[in-house]
Each structure stands twice: as structure tokens, then as C-alpha cells.
mmCIF file of N, CA and C in Angstrom:
data_model
loop_
_atom_site.group_PDB
_atom_site.id
_atom_site.type_symbol
_atom_site.label_atom_id
_atom_site.label_comp_id
_atom_site.label_asym_id
_atom_site.label_seq_id
_atom_site.Cartn_x
_atom_site.Cartn_y
_atom_site.Cartn_z
ATOM 1 N N UNK D 1 61.249 123.049 -23.390
ATOM 2 C CA UNK D 1 61.952 124.229 -22.967
ATOM 3 C C UNK D 1 63.375 123.864 -22.646
ATOM 4 N N UNK D 2 64.292 124.753 -22.851
ATOM 5 C CA UNK D 2 65.730 124.555 -22.576
ATOM 6 C C UNK D 2 65.904 124.595 -21.043
ATOM 7 N N UNK D 3 66.986 123.955 -20.590
ATOM 8 C CA UNK D 3 67.318 124.011 -19.205
ATOM 9 C C UNK D 3 67.894 125.351 -18.829
ATOM 10 N N UNK D 4 68.305 125.536 -17.617
ATOM 11 C CA UNK D 4 68.889 126.824 -17.225
ATOM 12 C C UNK D 4 70.312 126.929 -17.761
ATOM 13 N N UNK D 5 70.561 127.958 -18.515
ATOM 14 C CA UNK D 5 71.876 128.136 -19.112
ATOM 15 C C UNK D 5 72.886 128.688 -18.077
ATOM 16 N N UNK D 6 74.173 128.546 -18.305
ATOM 17 C CA UNK D 6 75.215 129.176 -17.498
ATOM 18 C C UNK D 6 75.287 130.618 -17.985
ATOM 19 N N UNK D 7 74.933 131.593 -17.151
ATOM 20 C CA UNK D 7 74.894 132.984 -17.517
ATOM 21 C C UNK D 7 76.281 133.501 -17.971
ATOM 22 N N UNK D 8 77.387 132.888 -17.437
ATOM 23 C CA UNK D 8 78.750 133.250 -17.818
ATOM 24 C C UNK D 8 79.040 132.946 -19.273
ATOM 25 N N UNK D 9 78.325 132.030 -19.832
ATOM 26 C CA UNK D 9 78.700 131.619 -21.194
ATOM 27 C C UNK D 9 77.741 132.208 -22.244
ATOM 28 N N UNK D 10 76.695 132.938 -21.786
ATOM 29 C CA UNK D 10 75.771 133.547 -22.767
ATOM 30 C C UNK D 10 76.416 134.748 -23.434
ATOM 31 N N UNK D 11 76.148 134.954 -24.667
ATOM 32 C CA UNK D 11 76.799 136.023 -25.428
ATOM 33 C C UNK D 11 75.588 136.910 -26.035
ATOM 34 N N UNK D 12 76.005 138.045 -26.496
ATOM 35 C CA UNK D 12 75.092 138.954 -27.125
ATOM 36 C C UNK D 12 74.280 138.255 -28.232
ATOM 37 N N UNK D 13 74.905 137.450 -29.078
ATOM 38 C CA UNK D 13 74.229 136.802 -30.168
ATOM 39 C C UNK D 13 73.120 135.852 -29.701
ATOM 40 N N UNK D 14 73.342 135.258 -28.468
ATOM 41 C CA UNK D 14 72.294 134.338 -27.982
ATOM 42 C C UNK D 14 71.008 135.083 -27.722
ATOM 43 N N UNK D 15 71.095 136.397 -27.321
ATOM 44 C CA UNK D 15 69.881 137.128 -27.099
ATOM 45 C C UNK D 15 69.396 137.855 -28.380
ATOM 46 N N UNK D 16 70.369 138.396 -29.183
ATOM 47 C CA UNK D 16 69.985 139.131 -30.376
ATOM 48 C C UNK D 16 69.155 138.306 -31.338
ATOM 49 N N UNK D 17 69.289 136.982 -31.290
ATOM 50 C CA UNK D 17 68.498 136.112 -32.133
ATOM 51 C C UNK D 17 67.071 136.102 -31.647
ATOM 52 N N UNK D 18 66.794 136.652 -30.472
ATOM 53 C CA UNK D 18 65.413 136.676 -29.948
ATOM 54 C C UNK D 18 64.879 138.070 -29.682
ATOM 55 N N UNK D 19 65.328 139.044 -30.513
ATOM 56 C CA UNK D 19 64.787 140.370 -30.385
ATOM 57 C C UNK D 19 63.282 140.345 -30.712
ATOM 58 N N UNK D 20 62.528 141.122 -29.995
ATOM 59 C CA UNK D 20 61.096 141.186 -30.079
ATOM 60 C C UNK D 20 60.381 139.916 -29.631
ATOM 61 N N UNK D 21 61.149 139.026 -29.009
ATOM 62 C CA UNK D 21 60.553 137.832 -28.480
ATOM 63 C C UNK D 21 59.921 138.053 -27.106
ATOM 64 N N UNK D 22 59.009 137.154 -26.750
ATOM 65 C CA UNK D 22 58.396 137.233 -25.426
ATOM 66 C C UNK D 22 59.176 136.421 -24.396
ATOM 67 N N UNK D 23 59.338 137.070 -23.279
ATOM 68 C CA UNK D 23 59.953 136.439 -22.098
ATOM 69 C C UNK D 23 58.962 136.533 -20.926
ATOM 70 N N UNK D 24 59.195 135.824 -19.905
ATOM 71 C CA UNK D 24 58.308 135.886 -18.670
ATOM 72 C C UNK D 24 59.230 136.111 -17.461
ATOM 73 N N UNK D 25 58.890 137.106 -16.615
ATOM 74 C CA UNK D 25 59.654 137.353 -15.425
ATOM 75 C C UNK D 25 58.752 136.883 -14.222
ATOM 76 N N UNK D 26 59.315 136.022 -13.401
ATOM 77 C CA UNK D 26 58.588 135.520 -12.177
ATOM 78 C C UNK D 26 58.743 136.577 -11.090
ATOM 79 N N UNK D 27 57.679 137.089 -10.510
ATOM 80 C CA UNK D 27 57.749 138.042 -9.420
ATOM 81 C C UNK D 27 56.952 137.466 -8.248
ATOM 82 N N UNK D 28 56.990 138.093 -7.123
ATOM 83 C CA UNK D 28 56.238 137.629 -6.014
ATOM 84 C C UNK D 28 54.754 137.738 -6.281
ATOM 85 N N UNK D 29 54.331 138.667 -7.154
ATOM 86 C CA UNK D 29 52.937 138.775 -7.569
ATOM 87 C C UNK D 29 52.477 137.930 -8.726
ATOM 88 N N UNK D 30 53.364 137.164 -9.240
ATOM 89 C CA UNK D 30 52.997 136.301 -10.372
ATOM 90 C C UNK D 30 53.947 136.484 -11.548
ATOM 91 N N UNK D 31 53.540 136.089 -12.708
ATOM 92 C CA UNK D 31 54.328 136.196 -13.957
ATOM 93 C C UNK D 31 54.038 137.474 -14.638
ATOM 94 N N UNK D 32 55.136 138.172 -15.013
ATOM 95 C CA UNK D 32 55.066 139.428 -15.752
ATOM 96 C C UNK D 32 55.601 139.259 -17.152
ATOM 97 N N UNK D 33 54.827 139.527 -18.180
ATOM 98 C CA UNK D 33 55.387 139.407 -19.535
ATOM 99 C C UNK D 33 56.391 140.453 -19.832
ATOM 100 N N UNK D 34 57.422 140.071 -20.537
ATOM 101 C CA UNK D 34 58.474 141.034 -21.045
ATOM 102 C C UNK D 34 58.698 140.750 -22.510
ATOM 103 N N UNK D 35 59.127 141.813 -23.183
ATOM 104 C CA UNK D 35 59.537 141.665 -24.575
ATOM 105 C C UNK D 35 60.963 142.239 -24.668
ATOM 106 N N UNK D 36 61.851 141.449 -25.273
ATOM 107 C CA UNK D 36 63.200 141.915 -25.527
ATOM 108 C C UNK D 36 63.204 142.916 -26.609
ATOM 109 N N UNK D 37 63.469 144.185 -26.344
ATOM 110 C CA UNK D 37 63.372 145.231 -27.327
ATOM 111 C C UNK D 37 64.767 145.691 -27.847
ATOM 112 N N UNK D 38 65.851 145.387 -27.141
ATOM 113 C CA UNK D 38 67.148 145.818 -27.528
ATOM 114 C C UNK D 38 68.195 144.936 -26.950
ATOM 115 N N UNK D 39 69.245 144.630 -27.749
ATOM 116 C CA UNK D 39 70.377 143.847 -27.297
ATOM 117 C C UNK D 39 71.624 144.524 -27.944
ATOM 118 N N UNK D 40 72.464 145.164 -27.144
ATOM 119 C CA UNK D 40 73.584 145.977 -27.683
ATOM 120 C C UNK D 40 74.872 145.591 -26.962
ATOM 121 N N UNK D 41 75.988 145.662 -27.708
ATOM 122 C CA UNK D 41 77.346 145.567 -27.057
ATOM 123 C C UNK D 41 77.547 146.778 -26.202
ATOM 124 N N UNK D 42 78.309 146.607 -25.084
ATOM 125 C CA UNK D 42 78.585 147.742 -24.216
ATOM 126 C C UNK D 42 80.068 147.867 -23.943
ATOM 127 N N UNK D 43 80.950 147.153 -24.623
ATOM 128 C CA UNK D 43 82.349 147.283 -24.407
ATOM 129 C C UNK D 43 82.996 145.962 -24.184
ATOM 130 N N UNK D 44 84.279 146.034 -23.867
ATOM 131 C CA UNK D 44 85.091 144.789 -23.641
ATOM 132 C C UNK D 44 84.593 143.943 -22.560
ATOM 133 N N UNK D 45 84.470 144.504 -21.354
ATOM 134 C CA UNK D 45 84.029 143.711 -20.149
ATOM 135 C C UNK D 45 85.003 142.652 -19.861
ATOM 136 N N UNK D 46 84.622 141.883 -18.868
ATOM 137 C CA UNK D 46 85.495 140.777 -18.338
ATOM 138 C C UNK D 46 85.016 139.423 -18.822
ATOM 139 N N UNK D 47 84.048 139.364 -19.709
ATOM 140 C CA UNK D 47 83.520 138.048 -20.146
ATOM 141 C C UNK D 47 83.962 137.775 -21.581
ATOM 142 N N UNK D 48 84.008 136.515 -21.879
ATOM 143 C CA UNK D 48 84.339 136.104 -23.248
ATOM 144 C C UNK D 48 83.211 136.577 -24.131
ATOM 145 N N UNK D 49 83.524 137.134 -25.293
ATOM 146 C CA UNK D 49 82.536 137.678 -26.190
ATOM 147 C C UNK D 49 82.102 139.087 -25.906
ATOM 148 N N UNK D 50 82.696 139.742 -24.922
ATOM 149 C CA UNK D 50 82.429 141.182 -24.639
ATOM 150 C C UNK D 50 81.130 141.360 -23.793
ATOM 151 N N UNK D 51 81.041 142.528 -23.165
ATOM 152 C CA UNK D 51 79.881 142.869 -22.372
ATOM 153 C C UNK D 51 78.719 143.327 -23.253
ATOM 154 N N UNK D 52 77.512 143.175 -22.711
ATOM 155 C CA UNK D 52 76.354 143.568 -23.546
ATOM 156 C C UNK D 52 75.215 143.965 -22.557
ATOM 157 N N UNK D 53 74.282 144.691 -23.145
ATOM 158 C CA UNK D 53 73.120 145.245 -22.442
ATOM 159 C C UNK D 53 71.888 144.653 -23.078
ATOM 160 N N UNK D 54 70.905 144.338 -22.243
ATOM 161 C CA UNK D 54 69.562 143.920 -22.770
ATOM 162 C C UNK D 54 68.523 144.898 -22.226
ATOM 163 N N UNK D 55 67.585 145.279 -23.029
ATOM 164 C CA UNK D 55 66.430 146.109 -22.610
ATOM 165 C C UNK D 55 65.181 145.356 -22.853
ATOM 166 N N UNK D 56 64.356 145.224 -21.790
ATOM 167 C CA UNK D 56 63.088 144.567 -21.861
ATOM 168 C C UNK D 56 61.962 145.578 -21.606
ATOM 169 N N UNK D 57 60.859 145.406 -22.296
ATOM 170 C CA UNK D 57 59.708 146.226 -22.030
ATOM 171 C C UNK D 57 58.645 145.368 -21.333
ATOM 172 N N UNK D 58 58.128 145.863 -20.219
ATOM 173 C CA UNK D 58 57.003 145.267 -19.528
ATOM 174 C C UNK D 58 55.745 146.093 -19.715
ATOM 175 N N UNK D 59 54.612 145.576 -19.387
ATOM 176 C CA UNK D 59 53.370 146.365 -19.533
ATOM 177 C C UNK D 59 53.527 147.725 -18.831
ATOM 178 N N UNK D 60 52.875 148.716 -19.354
ATOM 179 C CA UNK D 60 52.870 150.027 -18.760
ATOM 180 C C UNK D 60 52.281 149.934 -17.350
ATOM 181 N N UNK D 61 52.799 150.739 -16.432
ATOM 182 C CA UNK D 61 52.376 150.831 -15.102
ATOM 183 C C UNK D 61 53.061 149.809 -14.158
ATOM 184 N N UNK D 62 53.972 149.007 -14.752
ATOM 185 C CA UNK D 62 54.697 148.029 -13.937
ATOM 186 C C UNK D 62 55.792 148.767 -13.181
ATOM 187 N N UNK D 63 55.927 148.493 -11.886
ATOM 188 C CA UNK D 63 56.911 149.153 -11.048
ATOM 189 C C UNK D 63 57.470 148.166 -10.061
ATOM 190 N N UNK D 64 58.539 147.556 -10.449
ATOM 191 C CA UNK D 64 59.244 146.595 -9.634
ATOM 192 C C UNK D 64 60.641 147.076 -9.259
ATOM 193 N N UNK D 65 61.156 146.803 -8.081
ATOM 194 C CA UNK D 65 62.497 147.282 -7.744
ATOM 195 C C UNK D 65 63.553 146.430 -8.472
ATOM 196 N N UNK D 66 64.786 147.007 -8.487
ATOM 197 C CA UNK D 66 65.853 146.274 -9.086
ATOM 198 C C UNK D 66 66.128 145.040 -8.159
ATOM 199 N N UNK D 67 66.321 143.916 -8.810
ATOM 200 C CA UNK D 67 66.496 142.646 -8.091
ATOM 201 C C UNK D 67 66.861 141.585 -9.114
ATOM 202 N N UNK D 68 67.196 140.384 -8.574
ATOM 203 C CA UNK D 68 67.439 139.229 -9.434
ATOM 204 C C UNK D 68 66.063 138.506 -9.583
ATOM 205 N N UNK D 69 65.712 138.362 -10.845
ATOM 206 C CA UNK D 69 64.373 137.696 -11.180
ATOM 207 C C UNK D 69 64.627 136.484 -12.031
ATOM 208 N N UNK D 70 63.872 135.433 -11.840
ATOM 209 C CA UNK D 70 63.855 134.383 -12.839
ATOM 210 C C UNK D 70 63.165 134.805 -14.059
ATOM 211 N N UNK D 71 63.846 134.715 -15.233
ATOM 212 C CA UNK D 71 63.335 135.184 -16.528
ATOM 213 C C UNK D 71 63.346 133.898 -17.351
ATOM 214 N N UNK D 72 62.161 133.645 -18.004
ATOM 215 C CA UNK D 72 62.008 132.454 -18.779
ATOM 216 C C UNK D 72 61.785 132.735 -20.269
ATOM 217 N N UNK D 73 62.462 131.932 -21.144
ATOM 218 C CA UNK D 73 62.283 132.036 -22.533
ATOM 219 C C UNK D 73 62.204 130.553 -23.064
ATOM 220 N N UNK D 74 61.351 130.252 -24.040
ATOM 221 C CA UNK D 74 61.197 128.846 -24.488
ATOM 222 C C UNK D 74 62.403 128.240 -25.034
ATOM 223 N N UNK D 75 63.350 128.998 -25.589
ATOM 224 C CA UNK D 75 64.548 128.457 -26.156
ATOM 225 C C UNK D 75 65.712 128.572 -25.201
ATOM 226 N N UNK D 76 65.837 129.790 -24.574
ATOM 227 C CA UNK D 76 67.018 130.046 -23.737
ATOM 228 C C UNK D 76 66.832 129.388 -22.373
ATOM 229 N N UNK D 77 65.619 129.077 -21.898
ATOM 230 C CA UNK D 77 65.434 128.480 -20.655
ATOM 231 C C UNK D 77 65.134 129.447 -19.557
ATOM 232 N N UNK D 78 65.409 129.056 -18.320
ATOM 233 C CA UNK D 78 65.166 129.957 -17.085
ATOM 234 C C UNK D 78 66.529 130.506 -16.736
ATOM 235 N N UNK D 79 66.528 131.888 -16.622
ATOM 236 C CA UNK D 79 67.816 132.532 -16.283
ATOM 237 C C UNK D 79 67.486 133.419 -15.092
ATOM 238 N N UNK D 80 68.407 133.470 -14.090
ATOM 239 C CA UNK D 80 68.315 134.377 -12.954
ATOM 240 C C UNK D 80 69.027 135.652 -13.355
ATOM 241 N N UNK D 81 68.276 136.734 -13.687
ATOM 242 C CA UNK D 81 68.925 137.936 -14.231
ATOM 243 C C UNK D 81 68.651 139.104 -13.257
ATOM 244 N N UNK D 82 69.665 139.940 -13.040
ATOM 245 C CA UNK D 82 69.557 141.161 -12.325
ATOM 246 C C UNK D 82 69.006 142.179 -13.220
ATOM 247 N N UNK D 83 67.754 142.693 -12.917
ATOM 248 C CA UNK D 83 67.068 143.635 -13.761
ATOM 249 C C UNK D 83 66.892 144.898 -12.985
ATOM 250 N N UNK D 84 67.101 146.045 -13.679
ATOM 251 C CA UNK D 84 67.023 147.370 -13.102
ATOM 252 C C UNK D 84 65.963 148.159 -13.826
ATOM 253 N N UNK D 85 64.953 148.742 -13.100
ATOM 254 C CA UNK D 85 63.949 149.570 -13.855
ATOM 255 C C UNK D 85 64.602 150.834 -14.399
ATOM 256 N N UNK D 86 64.221 151.155 -15.618
ATOM 257 C CA UNK D 86 64.850 152.322 -16.294
ATOM 258 C C UNK D 86 63.806 153.385 -16.727
ATOM 259 N N UNK D 87 62.530 153.182 -16.398
ATOM 260 C CA UNK D 87 61.522 154.061 -16.757
ATOM 261 C C UNK D 87 60.762 153.682 -18.015
ATOM 262 N N UNK D 88 60.014 154.576 -18.563
ATOM 263 C CA UNK D 88 59.173 154.302 -19.698
ATOM 264 C C UNK D 88 59.970 153.818 -20.923
ATOM 265 N N UNK D 89 59.516 152.813 -21.601
ATOM 266 C CA UNK D 89 60.179 152.270 -22.746
ATOM 267 C C UNK D 89 59.168 151.635 -23.712
ATOM 268 N N UNK D 90 59.071 152.139 -24.895
ATOM 269 C CA UNK D 90 58.164 151.627 -25.916
ATOM 270 C C UNK D 90 56.750 151.384 -25.419
ATOM 271 N N UNK D 91 56.218 152.396 -24.807
ATOM 272 C CA UNK D 91 54.826 152.335 -24.332
ATOM 273 C C UNK D 91 54.611 151.457 -23.105
ATOM 274 N N UNK D 92 55.732 150.975 -22.471
ATOM 275 C CA UNK D 92 55.654 150.183 -21.262
ATOM 276 C C UNK D 92 56.629 150.654 -20.247
ATOM 277 N N UNK D 93 57.011 149.746 -19.347
ATOM 278 C CA UNK D 93 57.996 150.056 -18.328
ATOM 279 C C UNK D 93 59.281 149.247 -18.777
ATOM 280 N N UNK D 94 60.406 150.009 -18.733
ATOM 281 C CA UNK D 94 61.626 149.374 -19.150
ATOM 282 C C UNK D 94 62.445 148.806 -18.012
ATOM 283 N N UNK D 95 63.184 147.662 -18.370
ATOM 284 C CA UNK D 95 64.034 146.989 -17.386
ATOM 285 C C UNK D 95 65.369 146.699 -18.150
ATOM 286 N N UNK D 96 66.469 146.879 -17.555
ATOM 287 C CA UNK D 96 67.772 146.657 -18.212
ATOM 288 C C UNK D 96 68.582 145.613 -17.440
ATOM 289 N N UNK D 97 69.277 144.797 -18.191
ATOM 290 C CA UNK D 97 70.208 143.847 -17.613
ATOM 291 C C UNK D 97 71.588 144.096 -18.356
ATOM 292 N N UNK D 98 72.644 144.157 -17.601
ATOM 293 C CA UNK D 98 74.031 144.273 -18.154
ATOM 294 C C UNK D 98 74.801 142.978 -17.805
ATOM 295 N N UNK D 99 75.353 142.412 -18.820
ATOM 296 C CA UNK D 99 76.230 141.286 -18.686
ATOM 297 C C UNK D 99 77.643 141.726 -19.020
ATOM 298 N N UNK D 100 78.492 141.832 -17.932
ATOM 299 C CA UNK D 100 79.826 142.412 -18.107
ATOM 300 C C UNK D 100 80.891 141.392 -17.762
#
């Protein structure tokens, strides 16, 4: 598995290459599976490579508050990502991360 990347250097293409891939979110109740369902540009932003949005789908019925969660991917490594619940998404519960 990759080490923890510097979030400031990650770009949209780093995630777009892993659309429909499985991720894992560590919660106080254990590991929650996530699937990356969308990765879109969101404007210029203050980061190199522009701002972008990620949408993850968790199993239906998942209800976690917005917070910073460790999210793991076998290639990208472990990332501390601020995730916000956005409601139903592709038959599950949606969570969004914005990199600006």
C-alpha cells in the first residue's frame, strides 16, 4: 500500500483514475466501505491543478456526521479527508469531499 500522500499535492486526475474503486473509511464503529462514484472539477480554487469534488457512496443506511476521516485506498494510501454527508446517492449514502 502507498504511504500517506500530501493532500495539497493531490489532483483531480489522481482520483479520476480510481473511479468506481473501493475505498475504506475508518470510523469509531469500524471500517466503512466507500466507492468513488464521481470526481469533478469545481473551479480554479487556490490549489495547483484547480479545485475538485469527490463523491463517495457508502452502504445504504449509513449516517455519519461531517468530520475528518482516515480514508484508505490500496494505491493512494491513507488520507485524512473532510467528508460531508449529502444524502442518498446511487442506492447508498453519499459523502462529498471538496479539495479547494
